[in-house]
Short mmCIF file of C-alpha atoms in Angstrom, two decimals:
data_model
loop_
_atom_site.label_atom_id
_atom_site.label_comp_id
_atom_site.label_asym_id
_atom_site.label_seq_id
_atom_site.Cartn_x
_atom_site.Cartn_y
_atom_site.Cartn_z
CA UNK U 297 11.58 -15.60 29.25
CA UNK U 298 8.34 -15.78 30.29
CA UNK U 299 6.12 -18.54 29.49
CA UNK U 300 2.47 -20.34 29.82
CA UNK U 301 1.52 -22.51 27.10
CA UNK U 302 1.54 -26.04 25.92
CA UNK U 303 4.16 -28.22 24.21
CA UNK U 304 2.80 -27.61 20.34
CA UNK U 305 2.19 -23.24 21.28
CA UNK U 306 6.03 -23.04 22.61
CA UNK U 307 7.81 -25.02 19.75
CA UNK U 308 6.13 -22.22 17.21
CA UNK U 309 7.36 -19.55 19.32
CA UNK U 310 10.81 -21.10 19.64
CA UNK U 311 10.68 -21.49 15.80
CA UNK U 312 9.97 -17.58 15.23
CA UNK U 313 11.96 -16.26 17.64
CA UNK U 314 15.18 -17.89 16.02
CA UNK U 315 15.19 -15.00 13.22
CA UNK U 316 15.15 -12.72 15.72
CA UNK U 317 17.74 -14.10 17.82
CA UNK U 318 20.20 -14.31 14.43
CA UNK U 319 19.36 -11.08 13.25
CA UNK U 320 20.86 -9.80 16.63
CA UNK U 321 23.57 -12.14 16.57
CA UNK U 322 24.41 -10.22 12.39
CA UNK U 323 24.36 -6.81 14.64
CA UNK U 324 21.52 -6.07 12.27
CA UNK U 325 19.10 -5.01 15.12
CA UNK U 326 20.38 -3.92 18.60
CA UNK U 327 17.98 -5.78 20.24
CA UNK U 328 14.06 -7.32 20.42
CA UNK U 329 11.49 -8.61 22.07
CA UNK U 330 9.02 -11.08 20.78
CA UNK U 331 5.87 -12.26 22.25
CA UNK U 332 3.04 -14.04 21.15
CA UNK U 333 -0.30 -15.26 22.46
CA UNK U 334 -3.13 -17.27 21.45
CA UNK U 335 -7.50 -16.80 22.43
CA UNK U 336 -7.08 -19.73 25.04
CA UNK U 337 -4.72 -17.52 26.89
CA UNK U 338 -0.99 -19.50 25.79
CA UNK U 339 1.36 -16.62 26.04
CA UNK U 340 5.40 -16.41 25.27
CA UNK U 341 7.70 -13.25 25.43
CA UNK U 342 11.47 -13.82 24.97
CA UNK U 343 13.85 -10.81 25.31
CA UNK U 344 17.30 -10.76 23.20
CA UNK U 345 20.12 -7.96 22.45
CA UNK U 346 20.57 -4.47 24.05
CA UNK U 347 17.97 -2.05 24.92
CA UNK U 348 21.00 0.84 24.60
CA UNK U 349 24.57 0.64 23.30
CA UNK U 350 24.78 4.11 22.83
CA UNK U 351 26.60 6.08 25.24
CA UNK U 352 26.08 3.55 27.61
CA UNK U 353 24.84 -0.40 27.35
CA UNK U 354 22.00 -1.76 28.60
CA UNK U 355 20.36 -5.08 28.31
CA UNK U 356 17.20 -6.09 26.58
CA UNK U 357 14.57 -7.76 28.79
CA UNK U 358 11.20 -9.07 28.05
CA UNK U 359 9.60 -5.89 30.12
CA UNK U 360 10.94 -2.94 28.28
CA UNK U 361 9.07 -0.19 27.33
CA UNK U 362 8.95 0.64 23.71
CA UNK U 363 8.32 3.40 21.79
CA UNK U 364 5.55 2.02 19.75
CA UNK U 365 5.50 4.64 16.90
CA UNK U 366 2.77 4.28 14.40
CA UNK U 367 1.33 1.51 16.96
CA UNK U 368 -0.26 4.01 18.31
CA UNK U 369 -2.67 4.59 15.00
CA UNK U 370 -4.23 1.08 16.00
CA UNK U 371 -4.14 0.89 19.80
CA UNK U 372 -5.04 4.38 20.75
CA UNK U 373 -6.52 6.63 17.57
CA UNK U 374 -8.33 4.01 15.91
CA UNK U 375 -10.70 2.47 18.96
CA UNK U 376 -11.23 5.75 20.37
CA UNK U 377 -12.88 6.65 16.78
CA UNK U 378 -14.82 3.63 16.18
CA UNK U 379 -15.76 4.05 20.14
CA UNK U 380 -17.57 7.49 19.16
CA UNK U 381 -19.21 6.30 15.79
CA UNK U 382 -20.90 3.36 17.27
CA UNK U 383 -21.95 5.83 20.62
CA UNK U 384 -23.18 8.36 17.68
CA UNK U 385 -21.00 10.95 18.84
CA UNK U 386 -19.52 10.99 15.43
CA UNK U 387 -20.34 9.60 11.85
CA UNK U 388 -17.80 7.91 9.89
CA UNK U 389 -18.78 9.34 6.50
CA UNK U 390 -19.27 12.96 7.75
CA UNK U 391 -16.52 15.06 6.99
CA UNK U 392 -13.86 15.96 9.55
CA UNK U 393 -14.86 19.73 9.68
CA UNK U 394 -18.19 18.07 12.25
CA UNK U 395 -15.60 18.31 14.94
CA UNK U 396 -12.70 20.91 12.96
CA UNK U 397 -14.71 23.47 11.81
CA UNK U 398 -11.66 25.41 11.28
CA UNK U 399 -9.84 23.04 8.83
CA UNK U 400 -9.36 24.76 5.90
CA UNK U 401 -11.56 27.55 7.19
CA UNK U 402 -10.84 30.90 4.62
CA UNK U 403 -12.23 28.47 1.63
CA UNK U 404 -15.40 26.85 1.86
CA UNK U 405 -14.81 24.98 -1.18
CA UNK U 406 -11.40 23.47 0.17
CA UNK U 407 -11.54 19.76 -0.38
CA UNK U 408 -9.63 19.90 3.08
CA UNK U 409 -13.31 20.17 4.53
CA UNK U 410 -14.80 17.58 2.49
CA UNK U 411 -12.49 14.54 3.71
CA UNK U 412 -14.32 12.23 6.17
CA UNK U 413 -13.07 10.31 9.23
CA UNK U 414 -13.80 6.70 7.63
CA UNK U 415 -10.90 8.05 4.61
CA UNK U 416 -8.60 9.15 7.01
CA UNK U 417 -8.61 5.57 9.18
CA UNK U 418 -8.38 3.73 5.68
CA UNK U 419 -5.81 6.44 4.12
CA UNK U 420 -7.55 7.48 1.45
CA UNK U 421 -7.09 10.85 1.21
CA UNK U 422 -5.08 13.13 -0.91
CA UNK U 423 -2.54 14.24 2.08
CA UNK U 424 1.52 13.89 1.09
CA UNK U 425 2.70 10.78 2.57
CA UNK U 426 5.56 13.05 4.43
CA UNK U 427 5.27 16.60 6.19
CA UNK U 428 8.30 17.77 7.89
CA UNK U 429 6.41 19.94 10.22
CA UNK U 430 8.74 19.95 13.40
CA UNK U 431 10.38 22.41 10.19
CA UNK U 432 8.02 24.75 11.01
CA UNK U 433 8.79 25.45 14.52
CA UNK U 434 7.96 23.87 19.03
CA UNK U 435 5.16 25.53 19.33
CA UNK U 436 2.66 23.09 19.73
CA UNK U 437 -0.72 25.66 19.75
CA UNK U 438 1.00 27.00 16.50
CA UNK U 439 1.94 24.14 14.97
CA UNK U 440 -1.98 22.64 15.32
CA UNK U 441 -3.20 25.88 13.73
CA UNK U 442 -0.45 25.63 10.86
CA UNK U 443 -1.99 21.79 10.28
CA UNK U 444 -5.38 22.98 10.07
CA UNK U 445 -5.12 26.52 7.87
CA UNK U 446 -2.34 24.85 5.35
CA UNK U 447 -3.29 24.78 1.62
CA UNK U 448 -2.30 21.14 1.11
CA UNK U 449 -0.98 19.81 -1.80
CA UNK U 450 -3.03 16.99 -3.14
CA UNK U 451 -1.94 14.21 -4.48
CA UNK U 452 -2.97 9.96 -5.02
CA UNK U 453 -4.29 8.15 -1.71
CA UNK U 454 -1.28 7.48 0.62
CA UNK U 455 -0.23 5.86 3.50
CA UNK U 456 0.40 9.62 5.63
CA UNK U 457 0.42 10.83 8.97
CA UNK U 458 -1.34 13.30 8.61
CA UNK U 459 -4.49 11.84 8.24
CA UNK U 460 -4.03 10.29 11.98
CA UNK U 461 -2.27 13.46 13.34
CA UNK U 462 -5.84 15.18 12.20
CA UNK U 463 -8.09 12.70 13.92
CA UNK U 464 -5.92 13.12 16.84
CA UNK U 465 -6.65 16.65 16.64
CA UNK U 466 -10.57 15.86 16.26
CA UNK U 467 -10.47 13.90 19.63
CA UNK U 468 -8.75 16.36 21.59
CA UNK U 469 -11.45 19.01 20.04
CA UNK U 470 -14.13 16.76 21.71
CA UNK U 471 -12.29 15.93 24.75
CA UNK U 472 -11.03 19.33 25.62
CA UNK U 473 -7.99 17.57 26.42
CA UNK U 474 -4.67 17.21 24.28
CA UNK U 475 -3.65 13.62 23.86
CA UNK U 476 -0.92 13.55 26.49
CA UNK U 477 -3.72 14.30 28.96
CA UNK U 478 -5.52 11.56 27.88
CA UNK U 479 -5.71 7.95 29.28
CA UNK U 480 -3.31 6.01 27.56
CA UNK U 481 -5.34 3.04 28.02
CA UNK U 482 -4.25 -0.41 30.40
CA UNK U 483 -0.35 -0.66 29.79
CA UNK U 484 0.61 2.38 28.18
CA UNK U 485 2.23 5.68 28.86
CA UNK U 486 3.02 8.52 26.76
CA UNK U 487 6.68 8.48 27.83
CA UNK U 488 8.88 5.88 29.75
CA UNK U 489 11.75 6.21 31.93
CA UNK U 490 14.76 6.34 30.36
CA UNK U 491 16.74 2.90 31.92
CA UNK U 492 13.51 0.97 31.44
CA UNK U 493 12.95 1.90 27.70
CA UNK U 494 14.98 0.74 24.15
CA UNK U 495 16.47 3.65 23.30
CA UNK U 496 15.89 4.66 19.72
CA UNK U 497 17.87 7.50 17.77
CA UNK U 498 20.77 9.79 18.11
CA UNK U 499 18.30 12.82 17.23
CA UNK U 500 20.65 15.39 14.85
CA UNK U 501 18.11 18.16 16.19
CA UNK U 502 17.74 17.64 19.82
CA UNK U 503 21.58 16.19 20.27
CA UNK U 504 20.75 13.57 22.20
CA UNK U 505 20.06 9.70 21.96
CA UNK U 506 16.12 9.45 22.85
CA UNK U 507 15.04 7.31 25.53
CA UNK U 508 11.86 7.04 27.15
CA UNK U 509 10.56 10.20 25.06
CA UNK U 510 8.79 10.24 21.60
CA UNK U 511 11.28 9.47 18.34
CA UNK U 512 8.42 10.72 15.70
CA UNK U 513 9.66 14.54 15.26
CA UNK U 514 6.34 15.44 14.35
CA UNK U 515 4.50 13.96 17.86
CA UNK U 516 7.96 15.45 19.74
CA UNK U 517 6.80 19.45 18.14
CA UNK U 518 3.17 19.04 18.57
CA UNK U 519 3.83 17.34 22.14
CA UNK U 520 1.50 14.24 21.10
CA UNK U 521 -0.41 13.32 18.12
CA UNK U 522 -2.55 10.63 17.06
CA UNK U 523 -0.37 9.35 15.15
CA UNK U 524 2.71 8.34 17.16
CA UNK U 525 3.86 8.38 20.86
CA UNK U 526 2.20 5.85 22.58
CA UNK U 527 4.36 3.76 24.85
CA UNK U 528 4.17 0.01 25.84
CA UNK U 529 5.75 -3.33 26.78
CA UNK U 530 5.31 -6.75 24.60
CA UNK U 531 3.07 -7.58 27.46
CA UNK U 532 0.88 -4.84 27.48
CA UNK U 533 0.25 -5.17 23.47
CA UNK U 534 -0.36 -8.67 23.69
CA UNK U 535 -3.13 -7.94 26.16
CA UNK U 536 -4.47 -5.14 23.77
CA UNK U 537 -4.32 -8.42 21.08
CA UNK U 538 -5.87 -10.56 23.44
CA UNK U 539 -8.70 -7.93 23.68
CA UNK U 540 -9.62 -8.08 19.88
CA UNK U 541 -9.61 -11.76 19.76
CA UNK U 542 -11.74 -12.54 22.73
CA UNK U 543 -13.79 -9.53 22.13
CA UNK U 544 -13.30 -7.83 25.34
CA UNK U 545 -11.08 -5.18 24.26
CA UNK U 546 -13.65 -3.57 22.18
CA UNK U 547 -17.20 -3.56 21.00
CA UNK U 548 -18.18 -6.10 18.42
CA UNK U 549 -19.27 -3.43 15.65
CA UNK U 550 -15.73 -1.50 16.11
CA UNK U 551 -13.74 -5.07 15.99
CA UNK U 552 -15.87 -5.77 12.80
CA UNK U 553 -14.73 -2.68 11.54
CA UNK U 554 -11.38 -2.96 12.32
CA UNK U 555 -11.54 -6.03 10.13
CA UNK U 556 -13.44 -4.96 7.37
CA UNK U 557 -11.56 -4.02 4.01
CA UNK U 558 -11.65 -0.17 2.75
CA UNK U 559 -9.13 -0.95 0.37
CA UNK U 560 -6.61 -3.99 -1.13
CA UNK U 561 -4.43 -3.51 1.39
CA UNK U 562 -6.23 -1.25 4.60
CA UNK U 563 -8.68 -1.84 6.91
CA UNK U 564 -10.99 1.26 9.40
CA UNK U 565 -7.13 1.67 10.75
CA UNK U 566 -5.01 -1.01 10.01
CA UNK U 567 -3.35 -3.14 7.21
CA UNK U 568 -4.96 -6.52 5.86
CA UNK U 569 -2.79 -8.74 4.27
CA UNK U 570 -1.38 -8.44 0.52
CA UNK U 571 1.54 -10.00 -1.83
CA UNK U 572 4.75 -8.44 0.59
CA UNK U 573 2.80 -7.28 3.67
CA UNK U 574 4.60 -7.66 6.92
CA UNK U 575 2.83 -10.18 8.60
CA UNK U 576 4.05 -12.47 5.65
CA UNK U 577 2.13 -15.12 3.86
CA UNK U 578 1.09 -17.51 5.73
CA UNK U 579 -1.39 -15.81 8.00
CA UNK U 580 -5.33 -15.93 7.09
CA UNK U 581 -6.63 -13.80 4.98
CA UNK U 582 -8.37 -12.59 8.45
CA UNK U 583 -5.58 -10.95 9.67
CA UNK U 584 -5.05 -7.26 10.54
CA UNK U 585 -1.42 -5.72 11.35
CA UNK U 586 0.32 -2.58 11.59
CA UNK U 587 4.04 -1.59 11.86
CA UNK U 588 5.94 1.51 13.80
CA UNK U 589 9.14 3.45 11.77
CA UNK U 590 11.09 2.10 15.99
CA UNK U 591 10.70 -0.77 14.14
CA UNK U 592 7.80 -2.34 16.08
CA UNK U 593 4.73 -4.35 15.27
CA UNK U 594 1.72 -6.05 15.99
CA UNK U 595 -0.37 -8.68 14.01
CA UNK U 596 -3.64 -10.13 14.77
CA UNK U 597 -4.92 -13.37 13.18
CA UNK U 598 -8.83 -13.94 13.79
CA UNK U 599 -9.23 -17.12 12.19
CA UNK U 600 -6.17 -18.76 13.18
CA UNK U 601 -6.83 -17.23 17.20
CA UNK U 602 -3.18 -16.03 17.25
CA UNK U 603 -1.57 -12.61 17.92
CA UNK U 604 2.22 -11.51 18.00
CA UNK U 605 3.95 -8.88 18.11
CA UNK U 606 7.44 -7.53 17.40
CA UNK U 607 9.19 -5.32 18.87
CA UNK U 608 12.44 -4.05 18.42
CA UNK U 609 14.87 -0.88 18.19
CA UNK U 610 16.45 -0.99 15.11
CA UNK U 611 16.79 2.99 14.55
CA UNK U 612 19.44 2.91 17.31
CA UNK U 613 21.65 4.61 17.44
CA UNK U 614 20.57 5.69 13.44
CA UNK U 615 17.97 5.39 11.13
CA UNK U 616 20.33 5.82 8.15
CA UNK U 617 21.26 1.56 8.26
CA UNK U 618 19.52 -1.24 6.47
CA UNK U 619 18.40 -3.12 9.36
CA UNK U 620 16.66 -5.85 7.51
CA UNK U 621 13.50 -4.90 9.32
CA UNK U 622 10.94 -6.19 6.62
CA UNK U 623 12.73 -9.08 6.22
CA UNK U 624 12.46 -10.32 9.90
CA UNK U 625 8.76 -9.31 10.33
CA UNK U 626 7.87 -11.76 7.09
CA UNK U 627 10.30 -14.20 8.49
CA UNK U 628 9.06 -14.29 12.38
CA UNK U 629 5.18 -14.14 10.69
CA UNK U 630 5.49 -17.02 8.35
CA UNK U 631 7.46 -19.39 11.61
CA UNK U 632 4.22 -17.89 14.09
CA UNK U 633 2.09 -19.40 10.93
CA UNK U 634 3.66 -22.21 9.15
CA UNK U 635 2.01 -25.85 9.87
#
């Protein structure tokens, strides 16, 4: 365990890291890390469980890398977007096509080409929530081109990768760079080694159990994405947290955004709080939060000055078990929160 904090800031973490410690203790999740900080710098991260059990055992410690998963929509994607908007580089409300010309490019009419970068951070396009496109083949220059030319079914607004895995693709378009080029940012990797990371899934395609690589089969084909594969410790998210409450993370204008609603239950990038959310219900109502499939999260609360985040591996060795992962995160958010 490390700890800095006073008496009142450790007895909530104690508190909220009990679920955590039981839902080990059930064999429900192999293992976790929980860490929390506040904007006056009190910081806690408390390690429980096994990082691996499969083929071999390793312990859990409060410095493992994780596989963040959809983390990476909110830590990397999202302030690199907001970064160009408020430089000018990009407009929010101008359609994605300003930096993909090519999407969609044999119909002009497409509404492919009409959707803007503000409705893909808020998810509020008509892209299937699921698109199996490690289906399609490795080949990552192939696979970008198949993203880009598909005739897309449409359907209702949806939580979907693909409207992340296409501002990914916008970035690396401006950069020249793809994403695993890129600067990961203070803490972060794009891949860990294997005896320092929580291993996540027996993978049925690549026959092996991942560790230290990407889980999300869609990053793994395109060989990074923007909406998955970014790697980190509790640590190095809690300083990311730290960033947003204190404001020097980020600029003002893309915190605000971050924060501001584009719909009942998203923000420019992340989730706001709603009846079931997994922060729970007793956070403000000015609190942002995202989860990651690994079975990782992160929740900020502005008003309240608090941030934690939890992460765990509860897709090892499989996926296919009810780990009682939305459960804990309401559970370990209403102990952070409850007076």
């Amino acid at each position: 365990m490390a700890a800095i904090g006073n008496t009142e800031f450790a007895q909530r973490f104690d508190r909220a890291f009990q679920p955590v410690d039981a839902a080990v203790a059930a064999g429900r999740i192999p293992g976790g890390v929980l860490g929390m900080i506040d904007r006056d710098g009190n910081r806690m991260v408390r390690a429980v469980g096994s990082a691996q059990k499969v083929p071999v055992t390793r312990p859990m410690l409060a410095d493992t890398w994780f596989d963040l998963a959809s983390l990476t929509k909110v830590i990397f994607t999202t302030p690199r977007i907001l970064a160009l908007a408020e430089a000018g580089t990009i407009d929010l409300d101008a359609p994605l096509i300003m930096l993909l010309p090519n999407l969609h490019q044999y119909d002009a009419a497409a509404w492919e080409r009409k959707v803007t970068f503000r409705q893909c951070l808020g998810h509020q396009t008509p892209f299937p929530a699921v698109e199996p496109l490690y289906t399609y083949g490795r080949d990552p220059d192939l696979l970008r081109a198949f993203i880009l030319q598909r005739e897309w079914q449409a359907g209702p607004p949806v939580y979907s990768d693909i409207n992340f895995i296409l501002l990914g693709l916008a970035l690396e378009r401006l950069t020249g760079q793809t994403i695993r080029d890129m600067d990961a940012g203070p803490g972060f990797a794009f891949s860990a080694a294997p005896d320092e990371a929580a291993a996540t899934e027996d993978c049925t395609w690549r026959h092996r159990v991942l560790s230290g690589e990407v889980h999300d089969d869609n990053c793994s084909a395109l060989q990074g994405a923007g909406h998955a594969g970014l790697f980190g410790t509790a640590g190095s998210v809690l300083d990311f947290a730290l960033g947003l409450l204190t404001g020097s993370g980020a600029s003002e204008r893309s915190i605000a955004l971050m924060r501001t609603p584009l719909s009942a239950t998203r923000t420019h990038g992340w989730e706001r709080p709603y009846d079931g959310w997994s922060g729970g219900g007793l956070c403000s109502p000015d609190t942002i939060g995202h989860t990651g499939f690994t079975g990782t999260g992160l929740w900020i609360d502005f008003d309240k000055g608090r941030a934690w985040t939890l992460l765990t591996n509860r897709i090892h060795p499989t996926r296919h078990f009810d780990s009682g992962i939305v459960a804990l995160r309401q559970s370990v958010g209403d102990l952070v929160n409850r007076v």
